[in-house]
CSV table of C-alpha atoms in Angstrom, one decimal:
chain,number,residue,atom,x,y,z
Z,1,MET,CA,-32.7,-62.0,12.3
Z,2,ASP,CA,-35.7,-64.4,12.4
Z,3,GLU,CA,-38.8,-62.9,10.6
Z,4,VAL,CA,-41.1,-63.6,13.6
Z,5,ILE,CA,-38.8,-61.6,15.8
Z,6,GLN,CA,-38.6,-58.8,13.3
Z,7,VAL,CA,-42.4,-58.5,13.0
Z,8,THR,CA,-42.7,-58.6,16.8
Z,9,GLN,CA,-40.2,-55.8,17.2
Z,10,TRP,CA,-41.9,-53.8,14.5
Z,11,LEU,CA,-45.3,-54.0,16.2
Z,12,SER,CA,-43.9,-53.1,19.6
Z,13,SER,CA,-42.5,-49.9,18.1
Z,14,ILE,CA,-45.9,-48.7,16.9
Z,15,THR,CA,-48.1,-46.7,19.3
Z,16,PRO,CA,-51.7,-47.9,19.9
Z,17,ARG,CA,-53.1,-44.8,18.0
Z,18,LYS,CA,-51.0,-45.6,15.0
Z,19,LYS,CA,-52.0,-49.3,15.1
Z,20,ALA,CA,-55.6,-48.3,15.1
Z,21,LYS,CA,-55.0,-46.0,12.1
Z,22,LEU,CA,-52.9,-48.5,10.2
Z,23,PHE,CA,-55.7,-51.1,10.7
Z,24,PHE,CA,-58.3,-48.5,9.4
Z,25,PHE,CA,-56.3,-47.6,6.3
Z,26,THR,CA,-55.5,-51.2,5.5
Z,27,THR,CA,-59.1,-52.3,5.7
Z,28,HIS,CA,-60.2,-49.8,3.2
Z,29,ALA,CA,-64.0,-49.9,2.6
Z,30,ASP,CA,-64.1,-49.2,-1.1
Z,31,ALA,CA,-61.6,-51.7,-2.5
Z,32,PRO,CA,-62.1,-52.1,-6.2
Z,33,SER,CA,-64.0,-55.2,-7.4
Z,34,PRO,CA,-64.3,-57.5,-9.1
Z,35,MET,CA,-60.6,-58.3,-8.6
Z,36,VAL,CA,-58.6,-61.5,-9.4
Z,37,GLY,CA,-58.4,-63.5,-6.2
Z,38,SER,CA,-61.5,-61.9,-4.7
Z,39,ASN,CA,-64.6,-64.1,-4.2
Z,40,ASP,CA,-66.7,-61.2,-2.9
Z,41,VAL,CA,-67.0,-62.8,0.6
Z,42,ASP,CA,-68.3,-60.5,3.2
Z,43,THR,CA,-65.4,-59.2,5.2
Z,44,HIS,CA,-67.5,-57.9,8.0
Z,45,GLU,CA,-65.7,-60.1,10.6
Z,46,GLU,CA,-62.3,-59.3,9.3
Z,47,THR,CA,-62.7,-55.5,9.3
Z,48,GLN,CA,-64.9,-55.0,12.4
Z,49,LEU,CA,-64.2,-57.9,14.9
Z,50,PRO,CA,-60.6,-56.8,15.7
Z,51,LEU,CA,-61.8,-53.3,16.4
Z,52,ALA,CA,-64.7,-54.5,18.5
Z,53,THR,CA,-62.6,-56.8,20.7
Z,54,THR,CA,-59.9,-54.1,21.1
Z,55,VAL,CA,-62.6,-51.6,22.4
Z,56,ALA,CA,-64.2,-54.2,24.6
Z,57,LEU,CA,-61.0,-55.7,26.1
Z,58,HIS,CA,-58.7,-52.6,25.9
Z,59,ASN,CA,-56.3,-55.0,24.3
Z,60,PHE,CA,-54.7,-54.7,20.8
Z,61,LYS,CA,-53.9,-58.4,20.5
Z,62,ASN,CA,-56.4,-59.0,17.7
Z,63,ILE,CA,-55.2,-56.0,15.7
Z,64,ASP,CA,-51.6,-57.2,16.2
Z,65,GLU,CA,-52.6,-60.6,14.9
Z,66,PHE,CA,-54.3,-59.0,11.9
Z,67,LEU,CA,-51.2,-56.9,11.0
Z,68,LYS,CA,-49.0,-60.0,11.5
Z,69,LYS,CA,-51.1,-61.9,9.1
Z,70,LYS,CA,-50.9,-59.1,6.5
Z,71,VAL,CA,-47.2,-59.0,6.8
Z,72,ASN,CA,-46.8,-62.7,6.5
Z,73,THR,CA,-49.2,-62.8,3.5
Z,74,PHE,CA,-47.1,-60.2,1.7
Z,75,SER,CA,-43.9,-61.9,2.6
Z,76,CYS,CA,-45.0,-65.1,0.9
Z,77,TYR,CA,-46.7,-63.4,-2.0
Z,78,ASN,CA,-45.4,-64.0,-5.5
Z,79,VAL,CA,-46.2,-61.1,-7.8
Z,80,ILE,CA,-47.9,-62.6,-10.9
Z,81,GLU,CA,-47.3,-60.8,-14.1
Z,82,ASN,CA,-50.2,-59.1,-15.9
Z,83,GLU,CA,-53.1,-60.1,-13.6
Z,84,ILE,CA,-54.0,-57.6,-10.9
Z,85,THR,CA,-55.1,-59.4,-7.7
Z,86,LYS,CA,-56.8,-58.4,-4.5
Z,87,THR,CA,-53.5,-58.9,-2.7
Z,88,ASP,CA,-51.8,-56.4,-5.1
Z,89,TYR,CA,-54.3,-53.8,-4.2
Z,90,GLU,CA,-54.0,-54.6,-0.4
Z,91,TYR,CA,-50.2,-54.6,-0.6
Z,92,LEU,CA,-50.1,-51.0,-2.1
Z,93,ARG,CA,-52.7,-49.8,0.5
Z,94,PHE,CA,-50.7,-51.3,3.3
Z,95,TYR,CA,-47.4,-49.8,2.1
Z,96,SER,CA,-48.9,-46.3,1.6
Z,97,ALA,CA,-50.5,-46.4,5.1
Z,98,CYS,CA,-47.2,-47.4,6.7
Z,99,LYS,CA,-45.4,-44.7,4.8
Z,100,TYR,CA,-48.0,-42.1,5.8
Z,101,LEU,CA,-47.8,-43.1,9.5
Z,102,ASP,CA,-44.0,-43.4,9.3
Z,103,VAL,CA,-44.1,-47.1,10.4
Z,104,VAL,CA,-42.8,-48.8,7.3
Z,105,PRO,CA,-41.5,-52.3,8.3
Z,106,PRO,CA,-37.7,-52.5,7.6
Z,107,PHE,CA,-38.2,-55.9,6.2
Z,108,LEU,CA,-41.0,-55.0,3.7
Z,109,ASP,CA,-40.0,-56.0,0.2
Z,110,LEU,CA,-40.0,-52.8,-1.8
Z,111,GLU,CA,-39.1,-54.6,-5.0
Z,112,LYS,CA,-42.5,-56.4,-4.8
Z,113,ILE,CA,-44.2,-53.0,-4.5
Z,114,SER,CA,-42.4,-51.8,-7.6
Z,115,ALA,CA,-43.4,-54.9,-9.4
Z,116,ILE,CA,-47.0,-54.4,-8.4
Z,117,GLN,CA,-46.9,-50.8,-9.6
Z,118,ASN,CA,-45.6,-52.0,-12.9
Z,119,LYS,CA,-48.7,-54.2,-13.2
Z,120,PHE,CA,-50.8,-51.1,-12.6
Z,121,GLU,CA,-48.8,-49.4,-15.4
Z,122,MET,CA,-48.0,-46.5,-13.0
Z,123,THR,CA,-45.7,-43.7,-14.3
Z,124,ASP,CA,-42.9,-42.4,-12.1
Z,125,GLU,CA,-45.1,-39.6,-10.6
Z,126,GLU,CA,-47.9,-42.1,-9.9
Z,127,ARG,CA,-45.6,-44.1,-7.7
Z,128,ASP,CA,-45.8,-41.4,-5.0
Z,129,TYR,CA,-47.2,-43.2,-2.0
Z,130,ARG,CA,-49.7,-40.3,-1.4
Z,131,LEU,CA,-51.6,-41.4,-4.6
Z,132,LEU,CA,-52.3,-44.8,-3.0
Z,133,LEU,CA,-53.9,-43.4,0.1
Z,134,ASP,CA,-57.7,-43.0,0.1
Z,135,SER,CA,-58.5,-39.4,0.6
Z,136,ALA,CA,-61.9,-40.2,2.2
Z,137,ASP,CA,-60.2,-42.2,4.9
Z,138,LEU,CA,-57.8,-39.3,5.5
Z,139,VAL,CA,-60.7,-36.9,6.1
Z,140,LEU,CA,-62.3,-39.4,8.5
Z,141,GLU,CA,-58.9,-39.6,10.3
Z,142,LYS,CA,-59.0,-35.9,10.8
Z,143,VAL,CA,-62.5,-36.0,12.1
Z,144,CYS,CA,-61.4,-38.6,14.6
Z,145,ASP,CA,-58.4,-36.4,15.7
Z,146,SER,CA,-60.8,-33.5,16.2
Z,147,LEU,CA,-63.0,-35.4,18.7
Z,148,LYS,CA,-62.2,-36.2,22.3
Z,149,PRO,CA,-62.8,-39.7,23.7
Z,150,ALA,CA,-66.1,-38.4,25.3
Z,151,GLY,CA,-67.3,-37.2,21.8
Z,152,VAL,CA,-66.7,-40.6,20.3
Z,153,SER,CA,-68.4,-42.2,23.3
Z,154,GLN,CA,-71.5,-40.0,22.7
Z,155,MET,CA,-71.6,-41.0,19.1
Z,156,TRP,CA,-71.6,-44.6,20.1
Z,157,THR,CA,-74.5,-44.0,22.5
Z,158,ALA,CA,-76.4,-42.3,19.8
Z,159,LEU,CA,-75.7,-45.2,17.4
Z,160,ARG,CA,-76.8,-47.8,19.9
Z,161,LYS,CA,-80.2,-46.1,20.2
Z,162,ASP,CA,-80.9,-46.9,16.5
Z,163,ARG,CA,-82.4,-50.4,17.1
Z,164,ASN,CA,-83.3,-51.0,13.5
Z,165,LEU,CA,-79.7,-50.4,12.4
Z,166,ILE,CA,-77.9,-52.5,15.0
Z,167,ARG,CA,-80.3,-55.3,15.4
Z,168,GLY,CA,-78.6,-58.7,15.1
Z,169,VAL,CA,-75.1,-57.3,14.7
Z,170,LYS,CA,-72.8,-59.4,16.9
Z,171,THR,CA,-69.9,-57.0,17.0
Z,172,ILE,CA,-72.1,-54.3,18.4
Z,173,ASP,CA,-73.0,-56.6,21.3
Z,174,ILE,CA,-69.3,-57.4,21.9
Z,175,ILE,CA,-68.5,-53.7,22.6
Z,176,GLY,CA,-71.6,-53.3,24.8
Z,177,PHE,CA,-73.5,-50.1,25.5
Z,178,PHE,CA,-71.1,-48.3,27.9
Z,179,VAL,CA,-67.6,-47.8,26.7
Z,180,ASP,CA,-64.4,-46.3,28.2
Z,181,PRO,CA,-62.6,-44.7,25.3
Z,182,ASN,CA,-59.9,-43.0,27.3
Z,183,PRO,CA,-57.1,-45.5,27.1
Z,184,THR,CA,-54.6,-44.7,24.3
Z,185,GLY,CA,-55.9,-45.9,20.9
Z,186,ILE,CA,-59.3,-47.0,22.1
Z,187,LYS,CA,-61.0,-43.8,20.9
Z,188,GLU,CA,-59.6,-44.3,17.5
Z,189,CYS,CA,-60.7,-48.0,17.4
Z,190,LEU,CA,-64.3,-47.1,18.5
Z,191,PHE,CA,-64.5,-44.3,15.9
Z,192,PHE,CA,-63.2,-46.4,13.1
Z,193,PHE,CA,-65.5,-49.2,14.1
Z,194,ILE,CA,-68.5,-46.8,13.8
Z,195,VAL,CA,-67.3,-45.6,10.4
Z,196,ARG,CA,-66.7,-49.1,8.9
Z,197,PHE,CA,-70.0,-50.3,10.4
Z,198,LEU,CA,-72.0,-47.5,8.7
Z,199,GLN,CA,-70.1,-48.2,5.4
Z,200,LYS,CA,-70.8,-51.9,5.5
Z,201,ALA,CA,-74.5,-51.1,6.3
Z,202,ASP,CA,-74.6,-48.8,3.2
Z,203,LYS,CA,-75.4,-45.8,5.3
Z,204,ILE,CA,-72.3,-43.7,4.3
Z,205,ASN,CA,-69.7,-43.7,1.6
Z,206,ARG,CA,-67.1,-41.1,0.4
Z,207,VAL,CA,-69.9,-38.7,-0.7
Z,208,ASN,CA,-72.9,-39.6,1.4
Z,209,THR,CA,-71.9,-38.8,5.0
Z,210,ASN,CA,-75.2,-37.5,6.4
Z,211,ARG,CA,-75.7,-40.4,8.8
Z,212,LEU,CA,-72.3,-39.9,10.3
Z,213,GLU,CA,-72.9,-36.1,10.5
Z,214,ARG,CA,-76.1,-36.7,12.4
Z,215,LEU,CA,-74.2,-38.8,15.0
Z,216,ILE,CA,-71.6,-36.1,15.5
Z,217,ALA,CA,-74.3,-33.4,15.7
Z,218,GLN,CA,-75.7,-35.2,18.8
Z,219,CYS,CA,-72.5,-34.7,20.7
Z,220,ASP,CA,-72.1,-32.1,23.5
Z,221,GLU,CA,-69.7,-29.6,22.1
Z,222,SER,CA,-68.1,-28.6,25.4
Z,223,SER,CA,-67.0,-32.2,26.2
Z,224,SER,CA,-66.6,-33.8,22.8
Z,225,CYS,CA,-64.3,-31.5,20.7
Z,226,GLU,CA,-60.6,-31.1,21.0
Z,227,GLU,CA,-59.3,-27.6,21.7
Z,228,GLY,CA,-59.9,-25.2,18.8
Z,229,LYS,CA,-62.5,-27.4,17.2
Z,230,THR,CA,-66.3,-27.2,17.2
Z,231,ILE,CA,-69.1,-29.5,16.1
Z,232,ASP,CA,-69.9,-27.2,13.2
Z,233,PHE,CA,-66.2,-27.3,12.1
Z,234,ILE,CA,-66.1,-31.1,12.3
Z,235,ILE,CA,-69.3,-31.5,10.3
Z,236,ASP,CA,-68.3,-29.0,7.7
Z,237,SER,CA,-65.1,-30.9,7.1
Z,238,LEU,CA,-67.3,-33.8,5.9
Z,239,ARG,CA,-69.1,-31.6,3.4
Z,240,PHE,CA,-66.2,-31.2,1.1
Z,241,TYR,CA,-65.1,-33.7,-1.6
Z,242,PRO,CA,-62.1,-35.6,-0.1
Z,243,THR,CA,-59.0,-34.5,-2.0
Z,244,GLU,CA,-56.6,-34.3,0.9
Z,245,LEU,CA,-53.1,-35.1,-0.4
Z,246,TYR,CA,-51.1,-34.9,-3.6
Z,247,PRO,CA,-52.2,-35.5,-6.3
Z,248,PHE,CA,-55.3,-33.4,-6.3
Z,249,GLY,CA,-56.6,-35.5,-9.2
Z,250,PHE,CA,-56.0,-36.5,-12.8
Z,251,CYS,CA,-56.3,-33.7,-15.5
Z,252,LEU,CA,-56.9,-34.5,-19.1
Z,253,ILE,CA,-56.3,-31.6,-21.6
Z,254,MET,CA,-57.7,-32.0,-25.1
Z,255,CYS,CA,-57.1,-29.2,-27.5
Z,256,VAL,CA,-57.7,-28.8,-31.2
Z,257,ILE,CA,-54.8,-26.7,-32.6
Z,258,GLU,CA,-55.6,-26.6,-36.3
Z,259,GLY,CA,-57.4,-23.4,-37.2
Z,260,ARG,CA,-57.3,-22.0,-33.7
Z,261,ASP,CA,-54.8,-19.2,-33.1
Z,262,GLY,CA,-53.3,-19.2,-29.6
Z,263,ALA,CA,-54.2,-22.9,-29.0
Z,264,MET,CA,-50.6,-23.7,-27.8
Z,265,GLN,CA,-51.0,-20.9,-25.3
Z,266,GLU,CA,-54.2,-22.5,-24.0
Z,267,ILE,CA,-52.3,-25.8,-23.5
Z,268,GLU,CA,-49.5,-24.2,-21.7
Z,269,LYS,CA,-51.8,-22.3,-19.4
Z,270,THR,CA,-54.0,-25.3,-18.5
Z,271,MET,CA,-51.0,-27.5,-18.0
Z,272,GLU,CA,-49.4,-25.0,-15.7
Z,273,ILE,CA,-52.4,-24.4,-13.5
Z,274,SER,CA,-53.2,-28.1,-13.3
Z,275,ARG,CA,-49.6,-28.7,-12.1
Z,276,HIS,CA,-49.8,-25.9,-9.5
Z,277,LEU,CA,-53.1,-27.5,-8.3
Z,278,GLY,CA,-51.1,-30.7,-7.8
Z,279,MET,CA,-52.8,-32.7,-10.6
Z,280,ILE,CA,-51.1,-35.4,-12.7
Z,281,THR,CA,-51.7,-34.2,-16.3
Z,282,HIS,CA,-52.1,-35.8,-19.7
Z,283,THR,CA,-52.4,-33.8,-22.9
Z,284,GLU,CA,-54.0,-34.8,-26.2
Z,285,LYS,CA,-53.3,-32.4,-29.1
Z,286,ASN,CA,-55.7,-32.4,-32.1
Z,287,PRO,CA,-58.0,-35.1,-30.7
Z,288,THR,CA,-60.2,-37.2,-33.0
Z,289,LYS,CA,-63.1,-39.4,-32.0
Z,290,GLU,CA,-60.8,-42.4,-32.0
Z,291,THR,CA,-58.5,-40.5,-29.6
Z,292,ILE,CA,-61.4,-39.9,-27.3
Z,293,GLU,CA,-62.4,-43.6,-27.3
Z,294,LEU,CA,-58.8,-44.6,-26.5
Z,295,VAL,CA,-58.6,-42.1,-23.7
Z,296,LYS,CA,-61.9,-43.4,-22.2
Z,297,LYS,CA,-60.5,-46.9,-22.4
Z,298,GLU,CA,-57.3,-45.8,-20.7
Z,299,LEU,CA,-59.3,-44.2,-17.8
Z,300,MET,CA,-61.0,-47.5,-17.1
Z,301,LYS,CA,-57.6,-49.1,-16.0
Z,302,PRO,CA,-57.4,-50.0,-12.3
Z,303,LYS,CA,-54.8,-47.4,-11.4
Z,304,TYR,CA,-57.2,-44.6,-11.9
Z,305,GLN,CA,-59.2,-45.8,-8.9
Z,306,PHE,CA,-56.5,-44.3,-6.8
Z,307,TYR,CA,-57.2,-40.7,-8.0
Z,308,SER,CA,-59.5,-38.4,-6.0
Z,309,SER,CA,-60.9,-36.3,-8.8
Z,310,PHE,CA,-61.0,-35.9,-12.6
Z,311,THR,CA,-60.7,-32.7,-14.6
Z,312,CYS,CA,-61.0,-32.3,-18.3
Z,313,TRP,CA,-60.3,-29.3,-20.5
Z,314,PHE,CA,-61.8,-29.6,-24.0
Z,315,MET,CA,-60.9,-26.7,-26.4
Z,316,SER,CA,-62.1,-26.5,-30.0
Z,317,HIS,CA,-64.4,-24.8,-32.3
Z,318,GLY,CA,-68.1,-25.6,-31.9
Z,319,ASP,CA,-71.7,-24.7,-32.4
Z,320,SER,CA,-74.8,-25.0,-30.2
Z,321,ASN,CA,-74.8,-28.8,-30.1
Z,322,SER,CA,-71.4,-30.0,-31.2
Z,323,MET,CA,-67.6,-29.6,-31.2
Z,324,VAL,CA,-65.2,-29.7,-34.1
Z,325,LEU,CA,-62.4,-32.2,-33.9
Z,326,ALA,CA,-58.9,-32.1,-35.5
Z,327,ASP,CA,-60.0,-34.1,-38.6
Z,328,GLY,CA,-63.0,-31.9,-39.3
Z,329,GLU,CA,-65.5,-34.4,-37.8
Z,330,THR,CA,-67.9,-33.2,-35.1
Z,331,ILE,CA,-69.1,-34.9,-31.9
Z,332,GLU,CA,-72.1,-34.0,-29.9
Z,333,ARG,CA,-71.2,-32.1,-26.8
Z,334,GLU,CA,-73.9,-34.0,-24.8
Z,335,TRP,CA,-72.5,-37.4,-25.9
Z,336,PHE,CA,-69.0,-36.3,-24.7
Z,337,LEU,CA,-70.3,-35.1,-21.4
Z,338,THR,CA,-72.4,-38.1,-20.6
Z,339,SER,CA,-69.8,-40.7,-21.6
Z,340,PHE,CA,-67.0,-39.7,-19.3
Z,341,PRO,CA,-68.9,-39.4,-16.0
Z,342,ASP,CA,-70.0,-43.0,-16.3
Z,343,ILE,CA,-66.4,-44.3,-16.0
Z,344,SER,CA,-66.4,-46.5,-12.9
Z,345,THR,CA,-62.9,-45.5,-11.8
Z,346,PHE,CA,-64.2,-42.1,-10.9
Z,347,GLN,CA,-67.5,-43.0,-9.4
Z,348,LEU,CA,-68.4,-41.0,-6.3
Z,349,LYS,CA,-65.5,-38.6,-7.1
Z,350,PRO,CA,-65.8,-35.0,-8.4
Z,351,LYS,CA,-65.5,-34.7,-12.2
Z,352,VAL,CA,-65.1,-31.2,-13.7
Z,353,PHE,CA,-65.3,-30.4,-17.4
Z,354,PHE,CA,-64.2,-27.1,-18.9
Z,355,MET,CA,-65.9,-26.9,-22.3
Z,356,VAL,CA,-64.2,-24.1,-24.2
Z,357,SER,CA,-65.8,-23.5,-27.6
Z,358,CYS,CA,-68.3,-21.4,-29.4
Z,359,ARG,CA,-71.9,-22.5,-28.9
Z,360,GLY,CA,-73.3,-20.4,-31.7
Z,361,ALA,CA,-72.7,-17.1,-33.5
Z,362,ASN,CA,-74.7,-14.7,-31.4
Z,363,LYS,CA,-73.1,-11.8,-29.6
Z,364,PHE,CA,-74.2,-9.6,-26.7
Z,365,SER,CA,-73.3,-6.4,-28.6
Z,366,LEU,CA,-72.9,-3.1,-26.9
Z,367,LYS,CA,-74.6,-0.1,-28.5
Z,368,GLY,CA,-73.7,2.9,-26.4
Z,369,ASP,CA,-75.0,3.8,-22.9
Z,370,GLU,CA,-78.6,2.9,-23.5
Z,371,PHE,CA,-78.8,0.4,-20.7
Z,372,GLU,CA,-79.1,1.8,-17.3
Z,373,GLY,CA,-78.6,-0.3,-14.2
Z,374,GLN,CA,-81.9,-1.3,-12.5
Z,375,SER,CA,-82.6,-3.1,-9.2
Z,376,ALA,CA,-85.7,-4.5,-7.6
Z,377,THR,CA,-86.2,-6.3,-4.3
Z,378,CYS,CA,-89.2,-8.4,-3.4
Z,379,ASP,CA,-89.7,-9.8,0.1
Z,380,TYR,CA,-92.9,-11.8,-0.3
Z,381,TYR,CA,-91.9,-14.5,2.3
Z,382,ASP,CA,-91.1,-14.1,5.9
Z,383,ILE,CA,-91.5,-17.5,7.4
Z,384,GLY,CA,-89.8,-18.4,10.6
Z,385,SER,CA,-87.5,-21.4,10.5
Z,386,ALA,CA,-89.5,-23.2,13.2
Z,387,LEU,CA,-92.7,-22.9,11.0
Z,388,ILE,CA,-90.8,-24.3,8.0
Z,389,ARG,CA,-89.5,-27.3,10.0
Z,390,ASN,CA,-93.0,-28.0,11.2
Z,391,ARG,CA,-94.3,-28.1,7.6
Z,392,MET,CA,-91.5,-30.3,6.2
Z,393,LEU,CA,-91.6,-34.0,5.6
Z,394,ASP,CA,-90.1,-36.4,8.1
Z,395,ILE,CA,-87.6,-38.3,5.9
Z,396,THR,CA,-86.7,-41.5,7.7
Z,397,ASP,CA,-83.7,-43.7,7.0
Z,398,SER,CA,-86.0,-46.4,5.6
Z,399,VAL,CA,-86.7,-44.3,2.5
Z,400,ARG,CA,-83.0,-43.3,1.9
Z,401,ASP,CA,-80.6,-45.1,-0.3
Z,402,ILE,CA,-77.0,-44.4,-1.3
Z,403,SER,CA,-76.3,-47.6,-3.3
Z,404,TYR,CA,-77.6,-46.4,-6.7
Z,405,VAL,CA,-76.2,-43.3,-8.2
Z,406,GLN,CA,-77.2,-41.4,-11.4
Z,407,PRO,CA,-74.0,-41.3,-13.6
Z,408,MET,CA,-74.0,-37.5,-13.9
Z,409,MET,CA,-73.9,-37.0,-10.1
Z,410,ASP,CA,-70.7,-35.4,-8.7
Z,411,THR,CA,-70.1,-33.8,-12.1
Z,412,LEU,CA,-69.6,-30.1,-12.9
Z,413,VAL,CA,-69.6,-28.8,-16.4
Z,414,ALA,CA,-68.2,-25.3,-17.0
Z,415,TYR,CA,-69.0,-23.6,-20.3
Z,416,SER,CA,-66.9,-20.8,-21.7
Z,417,THR,CA,-70.1,-19.1,-23.1
Z,418,ILE,CA,-73.8,-19.4,-23.0
Z,419,LEU,CA,-75.9,-21.3,-25.6
Z,420,ASP,CA,-75.9,-20.0,-29.2
Z,421,HIS,CA,-73.2,-17.4,-28.4
Z,422,LEU,CA,-69.5,-16.9,-29.4
Z,423,SER,CA,-66.6,-17.8,-27.2
Z,424,GLY,CA,-64.0,-15.1,-27.6
Z,425,ARG,CA,-60.3,-15.5,-28.2
Z,426,ALA,CA,-57.1,-13.5,-28.7
Z,427,ASN,CA,-54.9,-14.1,-31.7
Z,428,THR,CA,-51.8,-14.9,-29.8
Z,429,HIS,CA,-53.1,-16.0,-26.4
Z,430,GLY,CA,-56.0,-18.2,-27.3
Z,431,SER,CA,-59.2,-18.4,-25.3
Z,432,ILE,CA,-59.8,-15.4,-23.0
Z,433,TYR,CA,-61.9,-17.7,-20.8
Z,434,VAL,CA,-59.0,-20.2,-20.4
Z,435,ASP,CA,-56.7,-17.3,-19.6
Z,436,ARG,CA,-58.9,-15.8,-16.9
Z,437,ALA,CA,-59.8,-19.2,-15.4
Z,438,CYS,CA,-56.2,-20.2,-15.0
Z,439,VAL,CA,-55.3,-16.8,-13.5
Z,440,LEU,CA,-58.1,-16.9,-10.9
Z,441,MET,CA,-57.5,-20.5,-9.9
Z,442,SER,CA,-53.8,-19.8,-9.5
Z,443,GLU,CA,-54.6,-16.7,-7.3
Z,444,ASN,CA,-56.9,-18.7,-5.1
Z,445,ILE,CA,-54.7,-21.7,-4.3
Z,446,SER,CA,-54.1,-21.8,-0.5
Z,447,ARG,CA,-57.0,-19.4,0.2
Z,448,GLY,CA,-59.5,-22.0,1.1
Z,449,ARG,CA,-61.7,-21.2,-1.9
Z,450,SER,CA,-64.0,-23.7,-3.5
Z,451,LEU,CA,-64.1,-24.3,-7.3
Z,452,THR,CA,-67.6,-22.9,-7.6
Z,453,GLU,CA,-66.5,-19.7,-5.8
Z,454,VAL,CA,-63.7,-19.3,-8.4
Z,455,LEU,CA,-66.2,-20.0,-11.3
Z,456,GLU,CA,-68.6,-17.3,-9.9
Z,457,HIS,CA,-65.7,-14.8,-9.8
Z,458,LEU,CA,-64.7,-15.9,-13.3
Z,459,SER,CA,-68.2,-15.2,-14.5
Z,460,GLN,CA,-68.0,-11.6,-13.1
Z,461,ASP,CA,-64.4,-11.1,-14.4
Z,462,LEU,CA,-65.1,-12.3,-17.9
Z,463,HIS,CA,-68.3,-10.4,-18.3
Z,464,GLU,CA,-66.4,-7.1,-17.6
Z,465,ILE,CA,-64.1,-7.6,-20.5
Z,466,LEU,CA,-64.9,-5.8,-23.8
Z,467,GLN,CA,-64.1,-8.0,-26.8
Z,468,GLU,CA,-64.2,-7.2,-30.5
Z,469,THR,CA,-64.9,-9.4,-33.4
Z,470,MET,CA,-62.1,-9.9,-35.9
Z,471,ASP,CA,-64.2,-9.4,-39.0
Z,472,GLU,CA,-64.7,-6.1,-40.9
Z,473,ASP,CA,-67.7,-5.1,-38.7
Z,474,ARG,CA,-65.4,-4.9,-35.6
Z,475,ILE,CA,-68.4,-5.4,-33.3
Z,476,VAL,CA,-67.7,-4.9,-29.6
Z,477,TYR,CA,-69.4,-7.5,-27.4
Z,478,LYS,CA,-69.3,-9.2,-24.0
Z,479,GLN,CA,-69.1,-12.9,-23.2
Z,480,ALA,CA,-71.0,-14.7,-20.4
Z,481,CYS,CA,-69.8,-18.0,-19.0
Z,482,HIS,CA,-71.7,-20.4,-16.8
Z,483,TYR,CA,-71.6,-23.8,-15.2
Z,484,ASP,CA,-74.0,-26.7,-14.5
Z,485,SER,CA,-73.4,-28.5,-11.3
Z,486,PHE,CA,-74.5,-31.9,-10.1
Z,487,PHE,CA,-72.1,-31.8,-7.1
Z,488,ARG,CA,-73.2,-33.2,-3.8
Z,489,LYS,CA,-70.3,-31.8,-1.9
Z,490,THR,CA,-68.0,-28.7,-2.1
Z,491,LEU,CA,-64.8,-29.1,-4.1
Z,492,LYS,CA,-62.1,-26.9,-2.5
Z,493,LEU,CA,-58.9,-25.9,-4.2
Z,494,PRO,CA,-55.8,-27.4,-2.5
Z,495,TYR,CA,-54.0,-25.6,0.3
Z,496,THR,CA,-50.6,-26.2,-1.3
Z,497,ARG,CA,-49.2,-24.7,-4.4
Z,498,HIS,CA,-47.1,-27.4,-6.2
Z,499,PRO,CA,-44.1,-26.0,-8.0
Z,500,LYS,CA,-44.1,-26.4,-11.8
Z,501,GLU,CA,-40.8,-28.4,-11.8
Z,502,ASP,CA,-42.0,-31.1,-9.4
Z,503,VAL,CA,-44.6,-32.5,-11.8
Z,504,HIS,CA,-44.2,-33.7,-15.4
Z,505,SER,CA,-46.8,-34.5,-18.0
Z,506,ALA,CA,-47.7,-38.2,-18.0
Z,507,PRO,CA,-46.5,-40.1,-21.1
Z,508,GLN,CA,-49.0,-41.6,-23.4
């Protein structure tokens, strides 16, 4: 059959709503750069003009033409070995979007997709199409699905009132002030236009969504939300880190085995919980400084841009400032923690570090029942919320910026013990902190809990456990864990427990 006819038949089989979503997923706002074959030309017209004309004319002709052009480009594309091009990236995004929406063209060359995945050095489990979808776009899709056409229309009206933001933007004028979003697929096109416009204007990104939230907050709840949804529910969905589908993220497990009883148990437990969470996992036993440098270099490869989060377990002996490696050398804990968050592939994504080692030799020793519980309450302030608002600064958009991000942002560091204190372990089962952390995370999958909620429960649970030193003094003590958070959103545990047998550790 003639290819033109095949493409025409394929397009005619796709509903308007799915066409709008396919266009949205394909014109992903955060494509990696610089890429071979990309000259950093502003793609404003390419990503927004088809949406604008579709909304204005109630006609999907320009979106159809865009999708035809993509298919033709991929049909003629020759996969070049070694070099990763912009087209490689677009091809994978297009394929994953089609797979997600169940509209894969029957004539799409799957061998080319496999060849591109080879260039990205993807393992078998990384070839799952869900990895290639952008989780932030999936969250935005759900927001769109939660709004009625009237709600998106109200967002558009609110956006049009911001003269400083829309001044001189031709695509805004194409749509006009008043819009009828009721025809099938037009609501989606208008919502996705608003999103891509705000992204291109550097007003929102995968972490900073305040500007979009403010538009939604101006909607009338009774007319703007689909049944069972509320404005608060929709806005809350934007306040979590986007980790929508499998895999939940990439997990790196680094464990010093030499001289640490139960270390293999620690590895088994952390591997099992990471798999249940739906993470793709890599383990490094007995790491050295060279190992760490090689891992950092590995994580800079383009394929890691597809991951939604990064988690690292580092388990070793240590003191207040450093950690002991397998070869007896030490590394500064601060150096380790500041070097990983700066890796560009995980920028604007949650990064969690579980640092499991002693941070000194002190112990919170128990000496009988000499401590009685005490409580005190002080209520010095009783200021009404209206008074507080009246005294607050008026922070305008002109003094806000989302372009520059401090490297440690979106990072959480969980410590197995507090500064200058021991981190307890059992002879056969390894770190007690690791054991309890894995148990509590496993229990809270599918319960809608956030990671910080689990860590707070862990702090309570661990501090109830009486531990005993292994020396001749046999001192009974308690351990206190804590975490430092630079998170800007909430990281929820996944709603799905992934069976152990479905995921295998990634090869080196």
